Coordinates of C-alpha atoms and ligand atoms in Angstrom, one line a residue:
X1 CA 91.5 128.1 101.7
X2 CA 88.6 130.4 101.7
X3 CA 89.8 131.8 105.3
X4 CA 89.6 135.5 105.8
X5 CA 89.6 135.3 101.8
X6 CA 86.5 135.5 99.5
X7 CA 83.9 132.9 98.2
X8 CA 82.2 133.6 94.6
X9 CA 78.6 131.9 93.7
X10 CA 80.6 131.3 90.2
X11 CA 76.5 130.5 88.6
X12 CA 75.7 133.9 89.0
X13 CA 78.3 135.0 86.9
X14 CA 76.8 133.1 84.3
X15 CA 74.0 135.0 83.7
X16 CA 76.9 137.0 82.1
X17 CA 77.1 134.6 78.9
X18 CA 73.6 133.8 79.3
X19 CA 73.5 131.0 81.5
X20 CA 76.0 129.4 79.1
X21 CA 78.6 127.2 80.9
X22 CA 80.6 126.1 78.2
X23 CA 80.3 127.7 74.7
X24 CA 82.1 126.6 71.4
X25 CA 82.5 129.1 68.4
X26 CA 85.3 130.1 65.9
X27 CA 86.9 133.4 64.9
X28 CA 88.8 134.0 61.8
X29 CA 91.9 134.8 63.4
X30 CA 91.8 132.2 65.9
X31 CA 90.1 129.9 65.0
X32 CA 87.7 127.3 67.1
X33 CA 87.5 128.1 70.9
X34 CA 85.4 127.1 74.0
X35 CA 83.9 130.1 76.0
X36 CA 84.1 128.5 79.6
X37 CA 83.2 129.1 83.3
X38 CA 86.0 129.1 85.9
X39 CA 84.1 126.5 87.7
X40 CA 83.5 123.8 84.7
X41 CA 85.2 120.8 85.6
X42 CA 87.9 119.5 82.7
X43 CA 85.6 116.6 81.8
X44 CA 82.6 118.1 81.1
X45 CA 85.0 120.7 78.7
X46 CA 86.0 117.9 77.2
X47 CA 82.4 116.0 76.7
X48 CA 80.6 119.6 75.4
X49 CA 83.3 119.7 72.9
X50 CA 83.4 116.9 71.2
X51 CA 80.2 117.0 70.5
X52 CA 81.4 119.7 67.9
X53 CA 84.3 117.8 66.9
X54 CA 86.5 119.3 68.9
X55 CA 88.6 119.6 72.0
X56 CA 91.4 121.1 73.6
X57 CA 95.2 120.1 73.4
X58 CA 96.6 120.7 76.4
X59 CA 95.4 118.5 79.8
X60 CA 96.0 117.8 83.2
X61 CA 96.2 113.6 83.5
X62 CA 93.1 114.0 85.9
X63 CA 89.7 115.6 84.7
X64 CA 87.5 116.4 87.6
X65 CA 89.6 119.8 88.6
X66 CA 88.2 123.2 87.1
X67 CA 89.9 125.3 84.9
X68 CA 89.4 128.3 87.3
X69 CA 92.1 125.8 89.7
X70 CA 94.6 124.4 86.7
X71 CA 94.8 127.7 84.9
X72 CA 96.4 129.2 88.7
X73 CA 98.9 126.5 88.5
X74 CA 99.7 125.6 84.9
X75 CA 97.7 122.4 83.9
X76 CA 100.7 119.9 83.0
X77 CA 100.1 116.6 81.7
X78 CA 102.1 114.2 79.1
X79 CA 100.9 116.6 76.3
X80 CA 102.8 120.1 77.6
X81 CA 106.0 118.9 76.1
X82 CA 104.1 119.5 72.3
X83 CA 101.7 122.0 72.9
X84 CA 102.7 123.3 76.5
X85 CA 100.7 123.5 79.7
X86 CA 96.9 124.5 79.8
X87 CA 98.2 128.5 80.3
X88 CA 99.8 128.5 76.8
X89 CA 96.4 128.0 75.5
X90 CA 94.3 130.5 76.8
X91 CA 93.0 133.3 74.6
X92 CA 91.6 135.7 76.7
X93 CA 90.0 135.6 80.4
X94 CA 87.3 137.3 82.5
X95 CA 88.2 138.1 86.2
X96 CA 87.3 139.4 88.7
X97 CA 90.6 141.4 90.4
X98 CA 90.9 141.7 94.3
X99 CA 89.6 145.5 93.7
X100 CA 86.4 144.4 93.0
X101 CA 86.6 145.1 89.1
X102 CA 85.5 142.8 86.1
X103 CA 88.0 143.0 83.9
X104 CA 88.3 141.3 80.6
X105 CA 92.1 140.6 79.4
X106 CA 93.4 138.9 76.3
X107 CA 96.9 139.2 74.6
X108 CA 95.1 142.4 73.0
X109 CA 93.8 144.0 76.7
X110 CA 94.8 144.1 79.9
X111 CA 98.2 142.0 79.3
X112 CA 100.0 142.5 82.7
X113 CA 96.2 141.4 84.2
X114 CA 96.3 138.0 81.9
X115 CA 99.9 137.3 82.4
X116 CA 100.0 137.3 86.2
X117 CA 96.9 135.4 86.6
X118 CA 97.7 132.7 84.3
X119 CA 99.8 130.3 87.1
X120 CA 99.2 133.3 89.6
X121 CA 97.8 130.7 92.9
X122 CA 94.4 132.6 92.6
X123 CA 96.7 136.0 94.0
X124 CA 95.2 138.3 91.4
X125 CA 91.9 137.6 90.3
X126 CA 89.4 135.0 90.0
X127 CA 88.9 133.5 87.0
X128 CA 85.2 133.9 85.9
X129 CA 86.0 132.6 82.1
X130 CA 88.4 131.3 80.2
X131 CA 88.7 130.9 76.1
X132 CA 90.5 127.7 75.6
X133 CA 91.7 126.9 72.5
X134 CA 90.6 124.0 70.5
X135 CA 91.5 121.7 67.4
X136 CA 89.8 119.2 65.5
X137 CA 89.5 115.9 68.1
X138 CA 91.2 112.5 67.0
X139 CA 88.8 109.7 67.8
X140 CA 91.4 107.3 68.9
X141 CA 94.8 106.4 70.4
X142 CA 97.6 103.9 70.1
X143 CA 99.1 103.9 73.9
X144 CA 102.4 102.6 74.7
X145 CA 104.2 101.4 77.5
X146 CA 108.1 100.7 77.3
X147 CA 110.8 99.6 80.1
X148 CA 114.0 100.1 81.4
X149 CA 116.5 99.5 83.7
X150 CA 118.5 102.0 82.9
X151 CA 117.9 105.9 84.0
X152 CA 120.6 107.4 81.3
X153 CA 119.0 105.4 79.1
X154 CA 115.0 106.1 79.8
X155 CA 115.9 110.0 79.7
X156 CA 117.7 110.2 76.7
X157 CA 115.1 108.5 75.0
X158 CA 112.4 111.2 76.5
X159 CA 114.7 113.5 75.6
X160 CA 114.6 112.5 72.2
X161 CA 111.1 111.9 71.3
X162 CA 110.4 115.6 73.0
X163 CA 112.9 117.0 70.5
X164 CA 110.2 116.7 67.6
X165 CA 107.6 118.8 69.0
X166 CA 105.9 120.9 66.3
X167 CA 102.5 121.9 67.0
X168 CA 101.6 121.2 63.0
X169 CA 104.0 118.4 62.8
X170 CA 102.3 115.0 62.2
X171 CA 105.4 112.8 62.8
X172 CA 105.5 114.2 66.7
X173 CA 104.0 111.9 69.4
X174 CA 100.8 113.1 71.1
X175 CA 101.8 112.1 74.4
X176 CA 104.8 111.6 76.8
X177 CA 105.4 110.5 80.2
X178 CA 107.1 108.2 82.4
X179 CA 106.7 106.4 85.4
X180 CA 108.7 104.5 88.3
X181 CA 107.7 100.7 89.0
X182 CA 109.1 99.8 92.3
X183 CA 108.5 96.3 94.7
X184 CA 106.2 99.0 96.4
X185 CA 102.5 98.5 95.8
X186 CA 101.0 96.9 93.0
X187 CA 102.1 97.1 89.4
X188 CA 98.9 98.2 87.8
X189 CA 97.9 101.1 90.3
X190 CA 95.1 103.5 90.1
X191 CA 96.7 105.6 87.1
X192 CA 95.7 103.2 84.9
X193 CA 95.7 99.2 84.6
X194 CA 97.8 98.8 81.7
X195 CA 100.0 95.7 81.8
X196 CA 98.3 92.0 81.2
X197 CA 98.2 90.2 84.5
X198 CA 100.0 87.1 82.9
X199 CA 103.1 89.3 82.1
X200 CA 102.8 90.5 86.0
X201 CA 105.2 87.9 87.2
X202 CA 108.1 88.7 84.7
X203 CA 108.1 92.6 84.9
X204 CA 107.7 91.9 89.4
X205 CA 110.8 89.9 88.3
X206 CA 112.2 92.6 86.5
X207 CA 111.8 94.8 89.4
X208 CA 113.3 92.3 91.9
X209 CA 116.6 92.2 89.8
X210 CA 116.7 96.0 89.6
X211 CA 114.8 97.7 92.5
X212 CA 113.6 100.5 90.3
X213 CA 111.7 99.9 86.3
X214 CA 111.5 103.1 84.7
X215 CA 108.0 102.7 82.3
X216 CA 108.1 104.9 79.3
X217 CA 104.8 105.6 78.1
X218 CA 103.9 107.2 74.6
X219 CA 100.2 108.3 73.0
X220 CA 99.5 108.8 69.3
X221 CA 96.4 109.9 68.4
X222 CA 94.7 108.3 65.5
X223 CA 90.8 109.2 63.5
X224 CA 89.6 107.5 60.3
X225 CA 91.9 109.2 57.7
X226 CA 94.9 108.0 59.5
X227 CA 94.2 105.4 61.1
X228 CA 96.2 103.5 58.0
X229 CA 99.0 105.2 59.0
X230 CA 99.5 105.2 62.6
X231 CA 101.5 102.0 63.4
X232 CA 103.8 103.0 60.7
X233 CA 104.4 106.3 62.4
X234 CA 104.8 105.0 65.7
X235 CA 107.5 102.4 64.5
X236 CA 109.1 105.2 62.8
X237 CA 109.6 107.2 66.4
X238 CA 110.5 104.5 68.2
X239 CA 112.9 103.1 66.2
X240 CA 116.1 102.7 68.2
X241 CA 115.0 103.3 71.4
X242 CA 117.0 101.0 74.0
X243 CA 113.9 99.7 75.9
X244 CA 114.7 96.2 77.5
X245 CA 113.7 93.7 74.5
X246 CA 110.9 92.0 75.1
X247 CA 108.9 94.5 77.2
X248 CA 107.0 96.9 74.8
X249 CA 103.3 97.2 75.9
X250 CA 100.7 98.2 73.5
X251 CA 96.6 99.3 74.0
X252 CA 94.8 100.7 71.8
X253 CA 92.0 103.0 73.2
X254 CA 89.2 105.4 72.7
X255 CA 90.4 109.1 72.9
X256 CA 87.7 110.0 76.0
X257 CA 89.3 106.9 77.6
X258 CA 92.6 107.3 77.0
X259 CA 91.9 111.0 78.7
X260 CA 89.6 109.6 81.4
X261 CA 92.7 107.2 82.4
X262 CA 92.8 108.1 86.1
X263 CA 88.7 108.0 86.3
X264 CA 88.6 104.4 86.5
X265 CA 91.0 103.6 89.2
X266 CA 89.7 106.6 91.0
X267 CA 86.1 104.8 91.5
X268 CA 88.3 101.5 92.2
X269 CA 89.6 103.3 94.9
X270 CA 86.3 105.3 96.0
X271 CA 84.5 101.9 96.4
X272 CA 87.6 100.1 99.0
X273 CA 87.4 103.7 100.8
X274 CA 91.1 104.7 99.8
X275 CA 90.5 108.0 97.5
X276 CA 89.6 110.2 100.4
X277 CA 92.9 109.9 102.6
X278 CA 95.9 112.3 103.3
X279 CA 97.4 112.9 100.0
X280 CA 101.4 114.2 100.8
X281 CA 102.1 114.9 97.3
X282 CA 105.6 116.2 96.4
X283 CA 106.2 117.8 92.4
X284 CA 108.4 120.1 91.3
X285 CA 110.1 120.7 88.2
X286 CA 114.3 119.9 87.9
X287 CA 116.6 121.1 85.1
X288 CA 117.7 118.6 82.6
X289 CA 121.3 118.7 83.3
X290 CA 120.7 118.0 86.8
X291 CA 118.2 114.7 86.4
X292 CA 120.5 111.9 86.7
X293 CA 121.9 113.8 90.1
X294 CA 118.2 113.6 91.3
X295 CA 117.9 109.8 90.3
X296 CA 121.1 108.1 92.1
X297 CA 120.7 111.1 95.1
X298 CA 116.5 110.5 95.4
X299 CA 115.0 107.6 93.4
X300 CA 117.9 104.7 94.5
X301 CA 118.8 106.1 97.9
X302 CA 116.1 108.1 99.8
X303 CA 113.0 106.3 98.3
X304 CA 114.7 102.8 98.1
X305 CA 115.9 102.9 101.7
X306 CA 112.9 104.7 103.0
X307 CA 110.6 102.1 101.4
X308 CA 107.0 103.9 101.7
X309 CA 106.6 105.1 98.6
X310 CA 102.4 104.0 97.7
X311 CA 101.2 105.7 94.9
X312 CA 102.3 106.5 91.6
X313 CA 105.9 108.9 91.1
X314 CA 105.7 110.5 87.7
X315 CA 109.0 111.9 85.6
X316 CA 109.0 113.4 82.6
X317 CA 110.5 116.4 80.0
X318 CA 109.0 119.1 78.6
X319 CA 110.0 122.0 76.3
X320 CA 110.8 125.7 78.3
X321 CA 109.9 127.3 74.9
X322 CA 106.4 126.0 75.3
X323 CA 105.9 128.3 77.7
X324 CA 105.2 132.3 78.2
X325 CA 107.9 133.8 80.6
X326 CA 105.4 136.0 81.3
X327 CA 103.0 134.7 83.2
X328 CA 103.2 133.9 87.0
X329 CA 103.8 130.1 86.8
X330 CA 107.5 129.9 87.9
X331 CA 110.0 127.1 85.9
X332 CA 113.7 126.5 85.9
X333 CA 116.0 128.4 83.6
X334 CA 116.9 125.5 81.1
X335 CA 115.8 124.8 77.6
X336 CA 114.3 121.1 78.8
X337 CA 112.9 120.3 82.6
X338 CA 111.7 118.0 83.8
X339 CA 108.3 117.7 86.4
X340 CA 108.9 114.8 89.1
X341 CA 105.7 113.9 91.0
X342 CA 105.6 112.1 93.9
X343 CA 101.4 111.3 94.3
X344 CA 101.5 109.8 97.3
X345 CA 98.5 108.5 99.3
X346 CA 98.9 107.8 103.2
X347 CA 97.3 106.3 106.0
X348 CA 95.7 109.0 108.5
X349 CA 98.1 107.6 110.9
X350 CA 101.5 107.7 108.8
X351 CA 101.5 110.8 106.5
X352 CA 103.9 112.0 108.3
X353 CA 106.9 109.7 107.4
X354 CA 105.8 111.0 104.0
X355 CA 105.6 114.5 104.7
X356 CA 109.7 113.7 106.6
X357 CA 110.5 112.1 103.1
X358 CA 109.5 114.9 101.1
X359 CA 111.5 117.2 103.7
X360 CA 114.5 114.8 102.9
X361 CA 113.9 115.2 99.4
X362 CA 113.8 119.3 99.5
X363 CA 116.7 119.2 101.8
X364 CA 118.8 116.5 99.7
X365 CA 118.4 118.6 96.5
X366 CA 119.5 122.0 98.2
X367 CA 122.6 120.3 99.6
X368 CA 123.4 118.9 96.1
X369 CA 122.4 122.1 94.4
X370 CA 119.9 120.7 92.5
X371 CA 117.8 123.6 91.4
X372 CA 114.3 122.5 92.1
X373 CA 110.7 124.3 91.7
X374 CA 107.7 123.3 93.3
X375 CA 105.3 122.7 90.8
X376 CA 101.5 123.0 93.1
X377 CA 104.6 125.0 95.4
X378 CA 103.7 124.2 99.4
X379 CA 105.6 127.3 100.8
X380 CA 105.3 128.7 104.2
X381 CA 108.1 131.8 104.2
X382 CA 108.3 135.0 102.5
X383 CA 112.0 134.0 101.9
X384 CA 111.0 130.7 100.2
X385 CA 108.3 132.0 98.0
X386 CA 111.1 135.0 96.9
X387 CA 113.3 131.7 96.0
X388 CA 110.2 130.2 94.6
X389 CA 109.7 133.1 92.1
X390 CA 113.3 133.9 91.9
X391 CA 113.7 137.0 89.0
X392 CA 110.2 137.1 89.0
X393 CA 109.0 137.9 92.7
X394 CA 109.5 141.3 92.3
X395 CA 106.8 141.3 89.3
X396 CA 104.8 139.3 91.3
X397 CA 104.6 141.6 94.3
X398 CA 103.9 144.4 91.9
X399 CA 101.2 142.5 90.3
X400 CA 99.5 141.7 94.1
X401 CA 100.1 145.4 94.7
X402 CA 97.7 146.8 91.7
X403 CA 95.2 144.0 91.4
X404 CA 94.8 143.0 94.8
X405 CA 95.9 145.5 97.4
X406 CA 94.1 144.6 100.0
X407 CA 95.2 141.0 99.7
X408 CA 91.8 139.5 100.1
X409 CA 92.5 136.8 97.4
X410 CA 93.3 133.3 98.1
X411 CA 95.0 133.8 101.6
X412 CA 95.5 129.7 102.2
X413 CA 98.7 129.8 99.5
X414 CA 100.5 131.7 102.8
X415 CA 102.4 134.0 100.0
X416 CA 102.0 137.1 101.7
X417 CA 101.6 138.0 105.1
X418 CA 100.0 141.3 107.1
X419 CA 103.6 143.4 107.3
X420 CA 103.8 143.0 103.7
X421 CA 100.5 144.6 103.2
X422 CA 101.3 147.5 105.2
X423 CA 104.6 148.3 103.6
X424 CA 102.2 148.6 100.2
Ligands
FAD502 C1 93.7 113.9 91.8 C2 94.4 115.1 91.3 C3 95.1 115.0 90.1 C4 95.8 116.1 89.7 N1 96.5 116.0 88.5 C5 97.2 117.1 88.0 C6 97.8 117.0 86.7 O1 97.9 115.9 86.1 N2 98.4 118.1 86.2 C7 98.3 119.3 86.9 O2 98.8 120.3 86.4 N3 97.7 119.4 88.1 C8 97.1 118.3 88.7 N4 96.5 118.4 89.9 C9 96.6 119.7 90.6 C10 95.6 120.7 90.2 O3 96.0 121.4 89.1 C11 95.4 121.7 91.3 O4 95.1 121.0 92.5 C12 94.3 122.7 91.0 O5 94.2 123.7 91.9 C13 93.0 121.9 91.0 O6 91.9 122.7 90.7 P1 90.7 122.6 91.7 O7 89.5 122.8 90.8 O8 90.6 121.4 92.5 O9 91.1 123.9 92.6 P2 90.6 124.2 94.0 O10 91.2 123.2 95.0 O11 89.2 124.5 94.1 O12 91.5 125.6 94.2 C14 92.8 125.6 94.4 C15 93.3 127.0 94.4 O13 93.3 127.4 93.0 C16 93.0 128.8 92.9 N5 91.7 128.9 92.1 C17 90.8 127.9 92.0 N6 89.8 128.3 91.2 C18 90.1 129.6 90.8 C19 89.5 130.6 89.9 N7 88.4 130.4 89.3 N8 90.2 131.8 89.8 C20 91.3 132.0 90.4 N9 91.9 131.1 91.2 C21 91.3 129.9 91.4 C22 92.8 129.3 94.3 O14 94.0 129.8 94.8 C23 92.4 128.0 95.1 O15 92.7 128.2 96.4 C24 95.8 117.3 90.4 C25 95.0 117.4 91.5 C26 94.3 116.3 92.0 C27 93.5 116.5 93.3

C-alpha cells in the first residue's frame, strides 16, 4: 500500500512523548485518557490500561490492528451501537499532513484536520497519536448466545435491545452482535467456541430444518459491586425476546477474554496453516428499512445456492447518532444501520468464486436499490468512490486538496488518480 506513497519509522516519533508508547493520565474536563502511538496494537492498549483500572469503550472484535489503521476506517465492534465506533472517542490527535507539517488537532484546534482524518483511509495525514478515551474497566462479563429461525424476528429484537443505549445508563447491554450459522463449516468457528459440543447435534439439526440460524449474541459487563446484580439485569433485557425456547447459551468470562475472543481461534488456525490465506472479505453497512430485502435477496438465495460461504458472516445494528457526520467515515442516511460482514477465508486456488459472490452481492443490492456502503470500501473508480462518499465527496476532495496536495498519502486505497491531481 506503501507504493509510490510514504513509509514513517513511527519509533522515532516517539521520542516526541519521550519514548512513551502508551500513556494514561486524567484532565478535569475530560477525564481519564490514554496518550497513544499510531502504531500500538489494540491489545497492548488494552493490557497498559488496565493496569490503571482502566480501558477504553469502544473496540474492533479483533486486537492485533493499530489504532493508526482502525481510527482511518472507524473501529466497529458489538460495542458501537452504545458508545459508537473507535472515532467517536478520540480526544485529540497528532499527524503528520501530506505537507510535511505536524499538526496537533482536537475538537479545540485544527477541527477540519481531526474531522477528515478520523475514517479518512490514511488520505490526510498519518496518525502519529491518538488520545483515546477511557472509563473505569469491569473485570468481568456474562456472554450470551441466543437463536432463531426467524430474520423479522432476530432484527426486531436487535433493534430493540439497541434502543436503550445511554452511555451512563446501567440497564443498557455492553455488547451486541449477531451472527449466521449455516450447514457450512463448523459450528464453533474461529470467532470464538462458544456452544457445548454435546448440544452440537441439535442446533446442526436446527440448521438442517432451516438452512440459515441467526445467533444473537449479547455481553454485560460485571466487577465486584455488581456482580449481585447482573443476572437480574440481564433477565430484565431479555425478557420477551422470541428466541427459539430451549436454545439460550450462557458463558461467563474474564473481561481481557471476552475482548481477546478472536485471539484463540486465530492461533487454532495459525498452528493448521489456515490464518495466512486469501481473505475476500465483503462488509458494508445497509439501512434498517432495507435489512429484511438483503436477507431473503442475499442470505437465502445468493449464499444458500452458491454454498461457499467459510468463515464467519456478521449482522448487526447500531445507532447513526453515535456518530460525528463530520468526519470522513461514510454511513447511510437512517437513524439505525446495520454492518453485514462477510469474513471470508479461501483457498489460494478458489478466492475467486468468492470475490464473483461478493460481485453478485454488490450487483444484487444496486438492482434492488438497496442502499449499501462499504465499510473497509474496496473501490477502484473515481465514480464509485463519489457514490461511496455521496454528499460528502466534495469535502473530501477539499480536504485532500489542503492537507495533502501532492497526494503522496496512502496511494493503495486507489481514491484519487494523477488527472485529479492536476486539476488541483
Ligand atoms: C483479522 C481482522 C479483523 C478485523 N476486525 C475488525 C473489526 O472487528 N472492526 C473493524 O472496524 N475493523 C476490523 N478489521 C479491519 C481493520 O480495521 C482495518 O484492516 C485496519 O486498517 C487495520 O489496521 P492495521 O493496523 O492492520 O492497518 P494497516 O493494514 O497497517 O493499514 C491499512 C491502511 O490504514 C491507513 N493507516 C494505517 N495506519 C495509519 C496511521 N497511523 N495514520 C493514518 N493512516 C493509517 C493507511 O491507509 C493504510 O494503508 C479487521 C481486520 C483484520 C485483518
Amino acid at each position: 500500500m506503501a507504493r509510490e506513497g510514504v513509509v514513517v519509522d513511527m519509533a522515532t516519533l516517539r521520542k516526541q512523548r519521550n519514548g512513551v508508547a502508551i500513556n494514561v493520565s486524567k484532565d478535569p474536563l475530560i477525564g481519564h485518557y490514554a496518550d497513544v502511538g499510531g502504531e500500538q496494537l489494540w491489545i497492548d492498549v488494552l493490557h497498559s490500561t488496565l493496569e490503571h483500572g482502566l480501558a477504553p469503550v469502544s473496540w474492533t472484535d479483533y486486537l492485533y490492528l493499530t489504532v493508526g489503521g482502525t481510527l482511518s476506517n472507524a473501529g466497529i465492534s458489538g460495542q458501537s451501537f452504545r458508545y459508537g465506533p473507535q472515532i467517536s472517542n478520540v480526544h485529540e490527535m497528532d499527524v503528520i499532513t501530506g505537507k510535511g507539517e505536524f499538526v496537533t488537532c482536537s475538537w479545540q484546534k485544527n477541527l477540519e484536520l481531526f474531522h477528515a482524518v478520523l475514517g479518512g483511509l490514511g488520505q490526510f495525514g498519518v496518525i502519529a497519536r491518538a488520545r483515546i478515551a477511557l472509563e473505569p474497566a469491569p473485570k468481568r462479563v456474562k456472554w450470551v448466545r441466543l437463536l432463531y429461525s426467524d430474520f423479522s424476528a432476530f432484527t426486531k429484537d436487535q433493534e430493540r435491545l439497541i434502543s436503550i443505549n445511554g452511555r451512563k445508563q446501567k440497564t443498557a447491554l455492553d455488547f451486541l452482535e449477531g451472527i449466521l450459522l449455516m450447514n457450512q463449516g463448523p459450528i464453533n468457528n474461529w470467532r470464538s467456541s462458544f456452544f457445548p459440543i454435546s448440544d452440537h447435534p441439535r442446533i446442526a439439526s436446527l440448521i438442517t430444518q432451516h438452512s440459515i440460524i441467526y445467533c444473537l449474541e449479547v455481553a454485560k459487563y460485571y466487577d465486584d459491586q455488581t456482580e449481585k446484580n447482573v443476572d437480574k439485569e440481564i433477565k430484565v433485557l431479555l425478557q420477551g425476546l422470541v428466541y427459539i425456547p430451549g436454545f439460550y447459551y450462557e458463558k461467563n468470562v474474564s473481561y481481557v477474554e471476552f475482548l481477546n475472543r478472536v485471539r484463540s481461534g486465530e492461533l487454532k488456525l495459525q498452528s493448521q496453516g489456515l490464518w495466512d490465506v486469501p481473505h475476500p472479505w465483503l462488509n458494508f453497512f445497509i439501512p434498517k428499512s432495507q435489512i429484511l430485502d438483503f436477507d431473503s435477496g442475499v442470505f437465502r438465495d445468493i449464499v444458500l445456492k452458491r454454498n461457499i460461504s467459510s468463515g464467519p458472516v456478521l449482522v448487526y445494528p447500531m445507532n447513526r447518532n453515535k456518530w460525528d457526520d463530520r468526519m470522513s467515515a461514510s454511513i447511510p442516511e437512517e437513524d439505525v444501520f446495520y454492518t453485514v460482514g462477510f469474513l471470508h477465508s479461501s483457498g489460494f486456488d478458489n478466492w475467486k468464486e468468492y470475490d464473483a459472490q461478493n460481485r453478485e452481492i454488490l450487483e444484487f443490492c444496486s438492482d434492488a436499490g438497496i442502499e449499501v456502503k462499504q465499510y473497509l470500501p474496496n473501490h477502484t473508480t473515481q465514480e464509485d468512490w463519489s457514490n461511496h462518499f455521496g454528499a460528502k465527496w466534495v469535502t473530501f476532495l477539499e480536504r485532500k486538496r489542503q492537507f495533502d496536495p501532492r497526494m503522496i498519502l496512502s496511494p493503495g486505497q486507489k481514491i484519487f488518480d494523477k488527472q485529479l491531481q492536476q486539476a488541483f
